[in-house]
Amino acid sequence: MAKLGGELVGPADTEIRRMATLESAGPGDLAFVTGAKYLDQLAGTRASAVILAKEHKAATKLPRILCDDPYLYYARAAQLLAPEERPAPGVHPQAAVEPGAEVPASATVGPFCQVARGARLGERVVLGPGCVVGEDAQIGEDGRLGPSVTVYPRCVIGKRSLIHAGAVIGADGFGLAPQAGRWIKIPQTGRVVIGDDVEIGANTTIDRGALDDTVIEDGVKLDNQIQIGHNVRIGAHTAMAACAGVAGSTRIGKRCAIGGAARIMGHIEIADGVTITATTFVTKSIRSPGTYTAVLPAEPAREWAKTIANLRSLDRVSKRIRELETRSKPPARKRKR
Amino acid sequence: MAKLGGELVGPADTEIRRMATLESAGPGDLAFVTGAKYLDQLAGTRASAVILAKEHKAATKLPRILCDDPYLYYARAAQLLAPEERPAPGVHPQAAVEPGAEVPASATVGPFCQVARGARLGERVVLGPGCVVGEDAQIGEDGRLGPSVTVYPRCVIGKRSLIHAGAVIGADGFGLAPQAGRWIKIPQTGRVVIGDDVEIGANTTIDRGALDDTVIEDGVKLDNQIQIGHNVRIGAHTAMAACAGVAGSTRIGKRCAIGGAARIMGHIEIADGVTITATTFVTKSIRSPGTYTAVLPAEPAREWAKTIANLRSLDRVSKRIRELETRSKPPARKRKR
Amino acid sequence: MAKLGGELVGPADTEIRRMATLESAGPGDLAFVTGAKYLDQLAGTRASAVILAKEHKAATKLPRILCDDPYLYYARAAQLLAPEERPAPGVHPQAAVEPGAEVPASATVGPFCQVARGARLGERVVLGPGCVVGEDAQIGEDGRLGPSVTVYPRCVIGKRSLIHAGAVIGADGFGLAPQAGRWIKIPQTGRVVIGDDVEIGANTTIDRGALDDTVIEDGVKLDNQIQIGHNVRIGAHTAMAACAGVAGSTRIGKRCAIGGAARIMGHIEIADGVTITATTFVTKSIRSPGTYTAVLPAEPAREWAKTIANLRSLDRVSKRIRELETRSKPPARKRKR
């Protein structure tokens, strides 16, 4: 832990084997307190040590590490205590690596993967079972694909990517031209180009561009079941929670935070540093950082029925106010509004 | 049918081969009427027999089975008439069962499945083609996985589970700590633990816990494309319709009914017996059973435009009312509000 | 290009190799202008030629093709310039084609596909890697399935279908009957029947019918991550954008346009030619063509807070208006409302 910094209060030889929550921790566990509201759980914890903000130094007598940001410290400590296991390198005998694919000796290709001709895996890439890396697609070094990930032809994924099971990178965008009541398919000839240090959740889909590319910049984090339409660009270090969706050709800035199930219209632009709350639908461009929302919180059904009835009666409300204004207006002069 | 109970009215030797709807039934088919509004379809049906509520006994002259709950009777009868076919046991020669995996002789492992070291399948488990059962994961007896289901390492699935194609159990939760404009990944070291008699729909994703486990209790039914975040707990016999989503660390009670595309915020609690209507967003804890909603039903676009305009003019409405109140107030005494 | 029609203005020997956008085009590229608002990009383009509406004939001096509908022309030209590559026919040695499956010599079966007994592939069908075609399922001629598509037993897919990675056709519908606080599964014995020229997006799920079939008519286009419940019928040439969902037994008409993340309640009917805007929830049947919506656009959080507060204060507004009306009403006669 020494290399993570922080001030240790208590015996330096406290043995720590893993991270745990205050509630479930036992001997050998390191727990953490990310805010004042969790301090009262300290009394009951069986953790061997805790990570605390400096100002909470006196909140426990347990061995403790004091730091500026306990949540970040937890993240770093957890990485140390639970390092990712790398499977042994090599191509599984039940994989299908086509002639003309580049698979370095340091890479791991699981069973039932297809690596097509022209595809290129970087050093130490790991493909879980059942992945497909299409013709001329590329996965940068240290990339990891979970089971059954599909990377369509010519798509490019940067270094140290982590893509979870069932994600689909580079399927056709939804491009159709109407003709006499039918739909004519527009070939989708762009690619998906994904930067370095990107994480993509399970069953998320990112469509290839129609002509130009769909671009996911460095450090973007996408949760599960997200849909990214063709020709979208997502700026560096933006994070998007599960079930969000972005329609075609929209550009999202850097370091945005998009809440779960938020929806973003096509062909608009979102500035850097914008927060969109969960379930909100963004219908037009947002030019300034800040938080944007349109959330209707659930209510007991009876109260909601009243709200809806009131909303629908607003036309009548306006009319009644006009009537009142007419009746009550001073007779001598004309009022304007 | 005798073992299902119910009162048979008509010849006991009516031959029934399968269930059908009133509209599409033909000779040999058993149809059913689940409510009074369907009674007038009885006249036209070609079914050989029908399941009816006792009070509708006289609604037809067809051979009929009278019972308290025709829908439940239909479910039971359909199970009798269309029993699930079990594929022959055995490991397909094109599967990859690693040394150290436990696969009983009664289990069926389809082609292109990977069963990793330490994984344990119960008796009579059926894995469809392309499934992945990760290291040390467990599937309880009589569990059935459809094609391309992924169970990540160490996750536990109870007895008699039914998991449909493309579901992903135990991918990493979305755990990130911000540091200087970038995201630091928090290792997700908990599991997904699923009880007995759980059904999980196609392409549904259930994330593993960050430290503690994500828990799905006995008898829970999840439809397709549902997203369950890390450390969520879903109480026994709760049913959730398609495209619903539950954010991290939320606890949902027993016997809840969550409508399609409903969204539930993270870190809250929902009591037992709560109904959430389709598309509703629950933003805070719900402590009492009942129905909760926040649904805006579609309207013709012109009417909706008026509703939105009215909603936006509410500020002015309040102002105008205040003005009117000022003008009309009795001059003698001060009013308070 | 000659066979696509249009009027060529400029040298007939302009060499065109591919389509491109005005912005990214270079020598050898054909670009297009779909509306007046893009005309000012013409000045800067490096395209060798452009597709233009007739009325914009004079907007550039570049070689140009004049036509009635540049977007449709683009679609057709793109098809000519980027014809789909067909992989070589044949069954991959690592596929599993069961005895009793029909696979014509012109079909392509990728590695790790399972084609079960009784399944029938039409002429020139292409299965990407990892597809599953269940017992007695059928794929019509010239159908193409991307990687890891699942077609459950007995489902039928028409001619020239295009199904993208991870789509699941024919998993069980969500059919449950309650009994004493538990759920009894209703066997789902219907099929999914899909017409000709249908496109289905990545990770979309279409459930099989409970008794009768789920039906997708000819020419329907479904984007990614769409969920179609059991016994739904979608009329010919209807298009549905990503993340839309349709609950069980609903019938949608022909040539409808359903926006992204729109939700449609079960057991209702939508007429032909209806447009539903993105994110809108349709709760009851729609009998006339037109546009239907219930969209709440995102606002800066502070403004939204005011909107919500106003909405919640509507009860008080009505009360205050009633008070004002009482006070201001002419004393001589009784008013009615």
JSON list of C-alpha atoms in Angstrom, two decimals, chain A residues 16-168:
[
{"chain": "A", "resi": 16, "resn": "ILE", "atom": "CA", "xyz": [-4.44, -6.97, 4.58]},
{"chain": "A", "resi": 17, "resn": "ARG", "atom": "CA", "xyz": [-5.56, -9.58, 2.10]},
{"chain": "A", "resi": 18, "resn": "ARG", "atom": "CA", "xyz": [-8.52, -8.01, 0.27]},
{"chain": "A", "resi": 19, "resn": "MET", "atom": "CA", "xyz": [-10.93, -5.09, 0.09]},
{"chain": "A", "resi": 20, "resn": "ALA", "atom": "CA", "xyz": [-14.38, -5.37, 1.65]},
{"chain": "A", "resi": 21, "resn": "THR", "atom": "CA", "xyz": [-17.33, -3.18, 2.57]},
{"chain": "A", "resi": 22, "resn": "LEU", "atom": "CA", "xyz": [-17.65, -2.03, 6.17]},
{"chain": "A", "resi": 23, "resn": "GLU", "atom": "CA", "xyz": [-20.63, -4.34, 6.60]},
{"chain": "A", "resi": 24, "resn": "SER", "atom": "CA", "xyz": [-19.20, -7.54, 5.21]},
{"chain": "A", "resi": 25, "resn": "ALA", "atom": "CA", "xyz": [-15.54, -7.11, 6.15]},
{"chain": "A", "resi": 26, "resn": "GLY", "atom": "CA", "xyz": [-13.80, -9.61, 8.39]},
{"chain": "A", "resi": 27, "resn": "PRO", "atom": "CA", "xyz": [-10.26, -10.10, 9.70]},
{"chain": "A", "resi": 28, "resn": "GLY", "atom": "CA", "xyz": [-7.69, -9.40, 6.98]},
{"chain": "A", "resi": 29, "resn": "ASP", "atom": "CA", "xyz": [-10.01, -7.05, 5.15]},
{"chain": "A", "resi": 30, "resn": "LEU", "atom": "CA", "xyz": [-9.49, -3.40, 4.33]},
{"chain": "A", "resi": 31, "resn": "ALA", "atom": "CA", "xyz": [-12.70, -1.36, 4.28]},
{"chain": "A", "resi": 32, "resn": "PHE", "atom": "CA", "xyz": [-13.30, 2.29, 3.41]},
{"chain": "A", "resi": 33, "resn": "VAL", "atom": "CA", "xyz": [-15.52, 5.24, 4.27]},
{"chain": "A", "resi": 34, "resn": "THR", "atom": "CA", "xyz": [-16.39, 7.52, 1.36]},
{"chain": "A", "resi": 35, "resn": "GLY", "atom": "CA", "xyz": [-18.59, 9.98, 3.22]},
{"chain": "A", "resi": 36, "resn": "ALA", "atom": "CA", "xyz": [-19.69, 11.18, 6.62]},
{"chain": "A", "resi": 37, "resn": "LYS", "atom": "CA", "xyz": [-22.99, 9.30, 6.35]},
{"chain": "A", "resi": 38, "resn": "TYR", "atom": "CA", "xyz": [-21.16, 5.97, 6.54]},
{"chain": "A", "resi": 39, "resn": "LEU", "atom": "CA", "xyz": [-19.18, 6.86, 9.66]},
{"chain": "A", "resi": 40, "resn": "ASP", "atom": "CA", "xyz": [-21.65, 5.23, 12.01]},
{"chain": "A", "resi": 41, "resn": "GLN", "atom": "CA", "xyz": [-21.03, 1.89, 10.31]},
{"chain": "A", "resi": 42, "resn": "LEU", "atom": "CA", "xyz": [-17.47, 2.07, 11.62]},
{"chain": "A", "resi": 43, "resn": "ALA", "atom": "CA", "xyz": [-18.58, 0.98, 15.09]},
{"chain": "A", "resi": 44, "resn": "GLY", "atom": "CA", "xyz": [-19.79, -2.40, 13.88]},
{"chain": "A", "resi": 45, "resn": "THR", "atom": "CA", "xyz": [-17.19, -3.29, 11.26]},
{"chain": "A", "resi": 46, "resn": "ARG", "atom": "CA", "xyz": [-14.90, -6.28, 11.69]},
{"chain": "A", "resi": 47, "resn": "ALA", "atom": "CA", "xyz": [-12.40, -4.96, 9.17]},
{"chain": "A", "resi": 48, "resn": "SER", "atom": "CA", "xyz": [-8.73, -5.08, 10.09]},
{"chain": "A", "resi": 49, "resn": "ALA", "atom": "CA", "xyz": [-8.20, -1.58, 8.76]},
{"chain": "A", "resi": 50, "resn": "VAL", "atom": "CA", "xyz": [-10.09, 1.22, 7.03]},
{"chain": "A", "resi": 51, "resn": "ILE", "atom": "CA", "xyz": [-9.43, 3.96, 4.51]},
{"chain": "A", "resi": 52, "resn": "LEU", "atom": "CA", "xyz": [-10.64, 7.32, 5.82]},
{"chain": "A", "resi": 53, "resn": "ALA", "atom": "CA", "xyz": [-10.68, 10.94, 4.78]},
{"chain": "A", "resi": 54, "resn": "LYS", "atom": "CA", "xyz": [-8.21, 12.98, 6.79]},
{"chain": "A", "resi": 55, "resn": "GLU", "atom": "CA", "xyz": [-10.94, 14.92, 8.55]},
{"chain": "A", "resi": 56, "resn": "HIS", "atom": "CA", "xyz": [-12.40, 11.67, 9.91]},
{"chain": "A", "resi": 57, "resn": "LYS", "atom": "CA", "xyz": [-9.15, 10.64, 11.51]},
{"chain": "A", "resi": 58, "resn": "ALA", "atom": "CA", "xyz": [-10.70, 10.37, 14.94]},
{"chain": "A", "resi": 59, "resn": "ALA", "atom": "CA", "xyz": [-13.79, 8.43, 13.85]},
{"chain": "A", "resi": 60, "resn": "THR", "atom": "CA", "xyz": [-12.33, 5.03, 14.73]},
{"chain": "A", "resi": 61, "resn": "LYS", "atom": "CA", "xyz": [-9.50, 3.43, 16.65]},
{"chain": "A", "resi": 62, "resn": "LEU", "atom": "CA", "xyz": [-8.93, 0.78, 13.99]},
{"chain": "A", "resi": 63, "resn": "PRO", "atom": "CA", "xyz": [-5.71, 0.84, 12.01]},
{"chain": "A", "resi": 64, "resn": "ARG", "atom": "CA", "xyz": [-6.46, 3.38, 9.29]},
{"chain": "A", "resi": 65, "resn": "ILE", "atom": "CA", "xyz": [-5.11, 5.03, 6.19]},
{"chain": "A", "resi": 66, "resn": "LEU", "atom": "CA", "xyz": [-5.86, 8.73, 5.96]},
{"chain": "A", "resi": 67, "resn": "CYS", "atom": "CA", "xyz": [-6.06, 10.28, 2.51]},
{"chain": "A", "resi": 68, "resn": "ASP", "atom": "CA", "xyz": [-7.71, 13.06, 0.51]},
{"chain": "A", "resi": 69, "resn": "ASP", "atom": "CA", "xyz": [-10.02, 10.87, -1.55]},
{"chain": "A", "resi": 70, "resn": "PRO", "atom": "CA", "xyz": [-10.97, 7.54, 0.05]},
{"chain": "A", "resi": 71, "resn": "TYR", "atom": "CA", "xyz": [-12.95, 6.38, -3.00]},
{"chain": "A", "resi": 72, "resn": "LEU", "atom": "CA", "xyz": [-9.98, 6.86, -5.30]},
{"chain": "A", "resi": 73, "resn": "TYR", "atom": "CA", "xyz": [-7.70, 5.26, -2.73]},
{"chain": "A", "resi": 74, "resn": "TYR", "atom": "CA", "xyz": [-10.06, 2.31, -2.59]},
{"chain": "A", "resi": 75, "resn": "ALA", "atom": "CA", "xyz": [-9.90, 1.98, -6.38]},
{"chain": "A", "resi": 76, "resn": "ARG", "atom": "CA", "xyz": [-6.10, 1.97, -6.32]},
{"chain": "A", "resi": 77, "resn": "ALA", "atom": "CA", "xyz": [-5.88, -0.38, -3.36]},
{"chain": "A", "resi": 78, "resn": "ALA", "atom": "CA", "xyz": [-8.37, -2.78, -4.94]},
{"chain": "A", "resi": 79, "resn": "GLN", "atom": "CA", "xyz": [-6.27, -2.88, -8.09]},
{"chain": "A", "resi": 80, "resn": "LEU", "atom": "CA", "xyz": [-3.28, -3.84, -5.99]},
{"chain": "A", "resi": 81, "resn": "LEU", "atom": "CA", "xyz": [-5.15, -6.46, -3.98]},
{"chain": "A", "resi": 82, "resn": "ALA", "atom": "CA", "xyz": [-7.04, -8.03, -6.87]},
{"chain": "A", "resi": 83, "resn": "PRO", "atom": "CA", "xyz": [-4.76, -7.79, -9.87]},
{"chain": "A", "resi": 84, "resn": "GLU", "atom": "CA", "xyz": [-6.27, -9.05, -13.09]},
{"chain": "A", "resi": 85, "resn": "GLU", "atom": "CA", "xyz": [-5.24, -12.57, -13.89]},
{"chain": "A", "resi": 86, "resn": "ARG", "atom": "CA", "xyz": [-3.84, -12.97, -17.35]},
{"chain": "A", "resi": 87, "resn": "PRO", "atom": "CA", "xyz": [-4.57, -16.28, -19.01]},
{"chain": "A", "resi": 88, "resn": "ALA", "atom": "CA", "xyz": [-1.63, -18.10, -20.56]},
{"chain": "A", "resi": 89, "resn": "PRO", "atom": "CA", "xyz": [-0.77, -16.84, -24.03]},
{"chain": "A", "resi": 90, "resn": "GLY", "atom": "CA", "xyz": [-1.48, -18.97, -27.05]},
{"chain": "A", "resi": 91, "resn": "VAL", "atom": "CA", "xyz": [-4.16, -19.81, -29.55]},
{"chain": "A", "resi": 92, "resn": "HIS", "atom": "CA", "xyz": [-6.68, -22.37, -28.36]},
{"chain": "A", "resi": 93, "resn": "PRO", "atom": "CA", "xyz": [-6.76, -25.42, -30.63]},
{"chain": "A", "resi": 94, "resn": "GLN", "atom": "CA", "xyz": [-10.49, -24.91, -31.16]},
{"chain": "A", "resi": 95, "resn": "ALA", "atom": "CA", "xyz": [-10.07, -21.32, -32.38]},
{"chain": "A", "resi": 96, "resn": "ALA", "atom": "CA", "xyz": [-10.10, -20.36, -36.06]},
{"chain": "A", "resi": 97, "resn": "VAL", "atom": "CA", "xyz": [-7.27, -18.00, -36.95]},
{"chain": "A", "resi": 98, "resn": "GLU", "atom": "CA", "xyz": [-7.35, -17.42, -40.67]},
{"chain": "A", "resi": 99, "resn": "PRO", "atom": "CA", "xyz": [-4.23, -17.19, -42.79]},
{"chain": "A", "resi": 100, "resn": "GLY", "atom": "CA", "xyz": [-3.15, -13.58, -42.97]},
{"chain": "A", "resi": 101, "resn": "ALA", "atom": "CA", "xyz": [-4.27, -12.70, -39.46]},
{"chain": "A", "resi": 102, "resn": "GLU", "atom": "CA", "xyz": [-1.58, -11.31, -37.17]},
{"chain": "A", "resi": 103, "resn": "VAL", "atom": "CA", "xyz": [-1.57, -12.91, -33.74]},
{"chain": "A", "resi": 104, "resn": "PRO", "atom": "CA", "xyz": [1.58, -12.28, -31.69]},
{"chain": "A", "resi": 105, "resn": "ALA", "atom": "CA", "xyz": [2.90, -15.04, -29.48]},
{"chain": "A", "resi": 106, "resn": "SER", "atom": "CA", "xyz": [2.03, -13.01, -26.39]},
{"chain": "A", "resi": 107, "resn": "ALA", "atom": "CA", "xyz": [-1.69, -12.92, -27.27]},
{"chain": "A", "resi": 108, "resn": "THR", "atom": "CA", "xyz": [-4.34, -15.28, -25.95]},
{"chain": "A", "resi": 109, "resn": "VAL", "atom": "CA", "xyz": [-7.07, -16.47, -28.30]},
{"chain": "A", "resi": 110, "resn": "GLY", "atom": "CA", "xyz": [-9.82, -18.43, -26.58]},
{"chain": "A", "resi": 111, "resn": "PRO", "atom": "CA", "xyz": [-11.77, -21.37, -27.98]},
{"chain": "A", "resi": 112, "resn": "PHE", "atom": "CA", "xyz": [-14.27, -20.70, -30.76]},
{"chain": "A", "resi": 113, "resn": "CYS", "atom": "CA", "xyz": [-12.79, -17.33, -31.68]},
{"chain": "A", "resi": 114, "resn": "GLN", "atom": "CA", "xyz": [-12.54, -16.37, -35.30]},
{"chain": "A", "resi": 115, "resn": "VAL", "atom": "CA", "xyz": [-9.71, -14.03, -36.20]},
{"chain": "A", "resi": 116, "resn": "ALA", "atom": "CA", "xyz": [-10.21, -13.24, -39.87]},
{"chain": "A", "resi": 117, "resn": "ARG", "atom": "CA", "xyz": [-7.65, -12.58, -42.57]},
{"chain": "A", "resi": 118, "resn": "GLY", "atom": "CA", "xyz": [-5.96, -9.24, -42.24]},
{"chain": "A", "resi": 119, "resn": "ALA", "atom": "CA", "xyz": [-7.01, -8.84, -38.60]},
{"chain": "A", "resi": 120, "resn": "ARG", "atom": "CA", "xyz": [-4.25, -7.68, -36.27]},
{"chain": "A", "resi": 121, "resn": "LEU", "atom": "CA", "xyz": [-4.02, -8.32, -32.56]},
{"chain": "A", "resi": 122, "resn": "GLY", "atom": "CA", "xyz": [-1.51, -6.32, -30.52]},
{"chain": "A", "resi": 123, "resn": "GLU", "atom": "CA", "xyz": [0.88, -7.74, -27.98]},
{"chain": "A", "resi": 124, "resn": "ARG", "atom": "CA", "xyz": [-0.75, -9.44, -25.00]},
{"chain": "A", "resi": 125, "resn": "VAL", "atom": "CA", "xyz": [-4.29, -9.07, -26.37]},
{"chain": "A", "resi": 126, "resn": "VAL", "atom": "CA", "xyz": [-6.72, -11.51, -24.76]},
{"chain": "A", "resi": 127, "resn": "LEU", "atom": "CA", "xyz": [-9.78, -12.76, -26.63]},
{"chain": "A", "resi": 128, "resn": "GLY", "atom": "CA", "xyz": [-12.32, -14.59, -24.48]},
{"chain": "A", "resi": 129, "resn": "PRO", "atom": "CA", "xyz": [-14.18, -17.57, -25.93]},
{"chain": "A", "resi": 130, "resn": "GLY", "atom": "CA", "xyz": [-16.35, -17.01, -28.99]},
{"chain": "A", "resi": 131, "resn": "CYS", "atom": "CA", "xyz": [-15.02, -13.62, -30.07]},
{"chain": "A", "resi": 132, "resn": "VAL", "atom": "CA", "xyz": [-15.02, -12.54, -33.70]},
{"chain": "A", "resi": 133, "resn": "VAL", "atom": "CA", "xyz": [-12.40, -10.16, -35.03]},
{"chain": "A", "resi": 134, "resn": "GLY", "atom": "CA", "xyz": [-13.37, -9.39, -38.61]},
{"chain": "A", "resi": 135, "resn": "GLU", "atom": "CA", "xyz": [-11.25, -8.84, -41.70]},
{"chain": "A", "resi": 136, "resn": "ASP", "atom": "CA", "xyz": [-8.64, -6.12, -41.28]},
{"chain": "A", "resi": 137, "resn": "ALA", "atom": "CA", "xyz": [-9.88, -5.19, -37.80]},
{"chain": "A", "resi": 138, "resn": "GLN", "atom": "CA", "xyz": [-7.30, -4.23, -35.18]},
{"chain": "A", "resi": 139, "resn": "ILE", "atom": "CA", "xyz": [-7.10, -4.61, -31.41]},
{"chain": "A", "resi": 140, "resn": "GLY", "atom": "CA", "xyz": [-4.33, -2.60, -29.77]},
{"chain": "A", "resi": 141, "resn": "GLU", "atom": "CA", "xyz": [-1.87, -4.02, -27.29]},
{"chain": "A", "resi": 142, "resn": "ASP", "atom": "CA", "xyz": [-3.13, -5.22, -23.93]},
{"chain": "A", "resi": 143, "resn": "GLY", "atom": "CA", "xyz": [-6.73, -5.14, -25.12]},
{"chain": "A", "resi": 144, "resn": "ARG", "atom": "CA", "xyz": [-9.10, -7.63, -23.51]},
{"chain": "A", "resi": 145, "resn": "LEU", "atom": "CA", "xyz": [-12.33, -8.88, -25.02]},
{"chain": "A", "resi": 146, "resn": "GLY", "atom": "CA", "xyz": [-14.82, -10.84, -22.90]},
{"chain": "A", "resi": 147, "resn": "PRO", "atom": "CA", "xyz": [-16.77, -13.78, -24.27]},
{"chain": "A", "resi": 148, "resn": "SER", "atom": "CA", "xyz": [-18.68, -13.45, -27.55]},
{"chain": "A", "resi": 149, "resn": "VAL", "atom": "CA", "xyz": [-17.57, -9.95, -28.45]},
{"chain": "A", "resi": 150, "resn": "THR", "atom": "CA", "xyz": [-17.92, -9.10, -32.13]},
{"chain": "A", "resi": 151, "resn": "VAL", "atom": "CA", "xyz": [-15.62, -6.65, -33.87]},
{"chain": "A", "resi": 152, "resn": "TYR", "atom": "CA", "xyz": [-16.77, -6.17, -37.44]},
{"chain": "A", "resi": 153, "resn": "PRO", "atom": "CA", "xyz": [-14.31, -5.80, -40.34]},
{"chain": "A", "resi": 154, "resn": "ARG", "atom": "CA", "xyz": [-11.92, -2.83, -40.46]},
{"chain": "A", "resi": 155, "resn": "CYS", "atom": "CA", "xyz": [-12.84, -1.50, -37.01]},
{"chain": "A", "resi": 156, "resn": "VAL", "atom": "CA", "xyz": [-9.96, -0.29, -34.86]},
{"chain": "A", "resi": 157, "resn": "ILE", "atom": "CA", "xyz": [-9.70, -0.60, -31.09]},
{"chain": "A", "resi": 158, "resn": "GLY", "atom": "CA", "xyz": [-6.94, 1.16, -29.17]},
{"chain": "A", "resi": 159, "resn": "LYS", "atom": "CA", "xyz": [-4.62, -0.02, -26.45]},
{"chain": "A", "resi": 160, "resn": "ARG", "atom": "CA", "xyz": [-5.68, -1.39, -23.08]},
{"chain": "A", "resi": 161, "resn": "SER", "atom": "CA", "xyz": [-9.32, -1.60, -24.08]},
{"chain": "A", "resi": 162, "resn": "LEU", "atom": "CA", "xyz": [-11.67, -3.75, -22.01]},
{"chain": "A", "resi": 163, "resn": "ILE", "atom": "CA", "xyz": [-14.79, -4.96, -23.77]},
{"chain": "A", "resi": 164, "resn": "HIS", "atom": "CA", "xyz": [-17.36, -7.09, -22.00]},
{"chain": "A", "resi": 165, "resn": "ALA", "atom": "CA", "xyz": [-19.39, -10.05, -23.24]},
{"chain": "A", "resi": 166, "resn": "GLY", "atom": "CA", "xyz": [-21.76, -9.68, -26.12]},
{"chain": "A", "resi": 167, "resn": "ALA", "atom": "CA", "xyz": [-20.70, -6.19, -27.18]},
{"chain": "A", "resi": 168, "resn": "VAL", "atom": "CA", "xyz": [-20.98, -5.58, -30.92]}
]
